[in-house]
XYZ file of C-alpha atoms in Angstrom:
224
model
C 88.754 94.487 109.275
C 87.861 94.084 114.089
C 90.273 91.673 114.906
C 89.319 88.069 115.694
C 88.922 87.844 119.416
C 90.888 83.755 120.251
C 89.848 82.821 123.691
C 93.394 81.004 125.225
C 93.814 79.113 128.625
C 96.521 77.435 130.563
C 94.372 73.819 131.763
C 97.874 72.452 133.476
C 98.460 68.922 132.669
C 95.656 67.915 131.240
C 96.025 63.475 129.934
C 96.186 63.366 125.971
C 92.940 61.979 126.035
C 91.200 64.312 127.232
C 92.921 67.263 126.201
C 91.475 65.691 122.520
C 88.042 65.274 123.004
C 88.448 69.576 123.633
C 89.792 69.935 120.851
C 87.173 67.884 119.040
C 84.606 69.393 121.486
C 85.966 73.262 120.229
C 86.554 72.556 116.410
C 82.969 71.573 116.139
C 81.825 74.099 117.645
C 83.306 75.887 115.504
C 82.350 74.774 111.656
C 78.902 74.841 113.705
C 79.597 78.415 114.107
C 78.194 78.426 117.707
C 81.529 77.804 119.805
C 84.336 80.706 119.834
C 88.499 79.612 118.292
C 90.471 79.068 121.176
C 94.330 78.827 122.088
C 94.472 75.854 124.226
C 97.845 75.869 126.529
C 98.320 72.956 128.676
C 101.057 69.907 129.715
C 100.331 66.298 128.988
C 101.851 62.831 131.157
C 103.935 60.948 129.334
C 102.255 60.071 126.430
C 103.785 58.816 122.700
C 101.577 60.385 120.076
C 101.763 58.508 115.846
C 100.972 60.886 113.557
C 100.148 60.462 110.052
C 103.211 59.743 108.528
C 105.012 57.476 111.349
C 105.045 53.268 112.348
C 104.999 51.763 115.474
C 108.115 51.013 114.092
C 108.951 54.899 114.874
C 108.870 53.155 119.369
C 112.774 52.338 119.877
C 112.121 51.249 123.531
C 110.365 47.857 124.139
C 107.488 48.135 125.468
C 108.558 47.124 129.091
C 110.799 50.689 129.242
C 107.573 52.303 128.681
C 105.720 50.618 130.770
C 107.984 50.873 133.699
C 108.732 55.278 131.994
C 105.096 54.542 133.340
C 104.647 56.486 128.710
C 101.211 55.454 127.111
C 101.118 55.448 123.014
C 98.618 57.649 120.410
C 97.658 57.038 117.679
C 97.030 61.286 116.361
C 95.478 62.722 112.406
C 98.143 65.345 112.698
C 100.725 65.450 110.265
C 104.842 63.947 110.850
C 105.890 61.610 112.598
C 106.368 60.245 116.271
C 106.582 62.100 118.900
C 107.111 62.777 123.174
C 104.620 64.491 124.829
C 105.193 65.267 129.045
C 106.274 67.312 132.319
C 107.432 70.681 131.903
C 107.063 71.222 128.097
C 104.578 73.477 126.975
C 101.720 71.752 124.557
C 99.801 74.345 122.372
C 95.854 73.538 120.438
C 95.343 76.891 118.568
C 91.743 75.605 117.148
C 91.183 78.057 114.995
C 88.948 79.023 111.552
C 91.248 80.310 108.885
C 88.875 81.209 106.518
C 88.138 82.914 104.605
C 91.618 84.521 104.605
C 94.418 82.844 105.930
C 93.378 79.350 103.856
C 96.868 78.662 103.037
C 98.620 75.136 105.847
C 101.813 76.653 104.582
C 101.378 80.196 106.539
C 100.568 79.411 108.996
C 103.213 76.456 110.272
C 105.466 79.422 110.082
C 102.415 81.635 111.913
C 102.806 78.631 114.767
C 107.022 79.040 114.432
C 106.802 82.926 114.785
C 105.256 83.017 117.413
C 107.698 80.736 119.025
C 110.668 81.926 117.517
C 109.314 85.668 119.734
C 109.234 83.912 122.648
C 111.572 82.452 123.439
C 113.297 85.673 122.256
C 111.456 86.800 126.039
C 114.238 84.725 127.923
C 117.044 85.798 125.321
C 117.497 82.420 122.784
C 118.125 82.907 119.749
C 115.484 79.897 117.174
C 114.452 79.727 113.966
C 113.461 77.984 111.533
C 115.402 74.854 110.187
C 114.273 74.822 105.866
C 115.829 71.441 104.986
C 112.718 69.346 103.800
C 110.947 67.557 107.151
C 112.535 70.206 109.917
C 109.440 71.694 110.390
C 109.830 72.503 114.236
C 112.401 75.564 115.833
C 115.266 74.450 116.453
C 117.963 77.494 118.105
C 122.166 75.885 117.750
C 122.346 73.054 119.943
C 118.987 70.683 118.243
C 115.138 70.905 118.324
C 113.661 73.318 120.737
C 109.877 72.523 119.393
C 107.843 70.565 118.061
C 104.947 71.162 115.422
C 102.482 69.283 114.164
C 98.527 69.934 113.043
C 95.504 69.653 110.862
C 92.963 71.229 109.007
C 89.458 69.980 108.761
C 87.610 72.411 106.304
C 90.371 74.753 107.291
C 89.629 74.970 111.313
C 92.648 73.653 112.609
C 93.255 70.633 115.464
C 96.676 69.724 117.430
C 100.001 72.094 116.752
C 103.278 72.415 118.724
C 105.514 72.113 121.551
C 107.696 73.502 123.093
C 110.436 72.036 125.709
C 111.046 74.438 128.597
C 112.380 71.812 131.560
C 110.816 68.496 129.626
C 112.736 65.704 130.216
C 115.004 64.334 127.340
C 115.751 61.309 127.820
C 111.834 60.272 126.875
C 112.652 61.243 123.230
C 115.326 58.377 123.471
C 112.429 55.906 122.663
C 112.408 56.741 118.823
C 112.487 57.999 116.421
C 111.442 62.416 117.403
C 109.877 63.076 113.889
C 111.192 60.632 111.867
C 115.269 62.222 112.696
C 118.098 59.435 112.820
C 120.654 61.230 114.633
C 118.034 64.629 115.726
C 119.462 66.379 119.102
C 115.909 67.516 121.672
C 116.759 70.941 123.165
C 115.171 72.457 126.183
C 114.939 75.823 127.225
C 115.995 74.923 130.695
C 119.392 74.063 129.316
C 119.833 77.463 127.621
C 119.333 79.758 130.243
C 120.348 80.862 133.811
C 115.931 80.134 135.936
C 113.967 77.672 133.827
C 111.067 80.249 133.277
C 107.971 77.788 134.692
C 104.839 77.048 131.864
C 103.086 79.663 132.447
C 105.795 81.992 132.585
C 105.926 80.872 128.849
C 102.469 80.006 127.887
C 101.384 84.179 129.123
C 104.054 85.272 126.412
C 103.330 82.621 124.487
C 99.257 84.602 124.559
C 101.324 87.993 124.543
C 102.927 87.118 120.307
C 99.147 84.848 119.541
C 97.603 87.955 118.472
C 99.828 90.236 116.331
C 101.125 86.750 114.939
C 97.334 85.725 114.017
C 95.744 89.171 113.559
C 93.383 87.825 117.147
C 92.192 89.566 120.057
C 93.099 86.992 122.164
C 91.328 87.311 125.791
C 91.284 84.914 128.385
C 86.482 82.594 128.515
C 84.649 84.963 128.060
C 87.183 87.682 129.696
C 88.270 91.240 127.437
C 91.908 91.918 126.476
């Protein structure tokens, strides 16, 4: 069986609303059957996003602090509670059609975790899944290094993961991250002698994404 093709792109810094629109356009094309799967890799300007299980009470910082830090707030249809996106964080939005052979949301989340665990291993960092309820994401011994929140519609995926590379972790102090009181957020830059660029981390994500998801991952209009 020939592996499906997924186009990938590293887009640099993209406003959150623009990234959401890109996902929606791609997902609509997949549902119509006239568009490609895509893996969008990027970073956002500072933003707090509220998942379906979140409320504004999960934002503990006053509005004046948000304005001073330049942090926007967006409600989303992804799963989970509240999280932070910002510069130095690699965000991945896989827009895939899980029909007909991968219609299992637990498997999908575990596959996203596996991609990130393998990526971090490339930089000498041992990461793992936390099996406790509510602890979806990717963890290292020191704390939580990546968040995952997804949305599926007719088995087409949107949203995805956020991996802290050189992220300003102080901004997580303005929220209850993923509804976990007292959780320590960690960045890759704390765990290695020299922090890699987002582009370097994105390249390793692409490398592992294909084998984990049984996809041929190619640049737009290109070949592997």
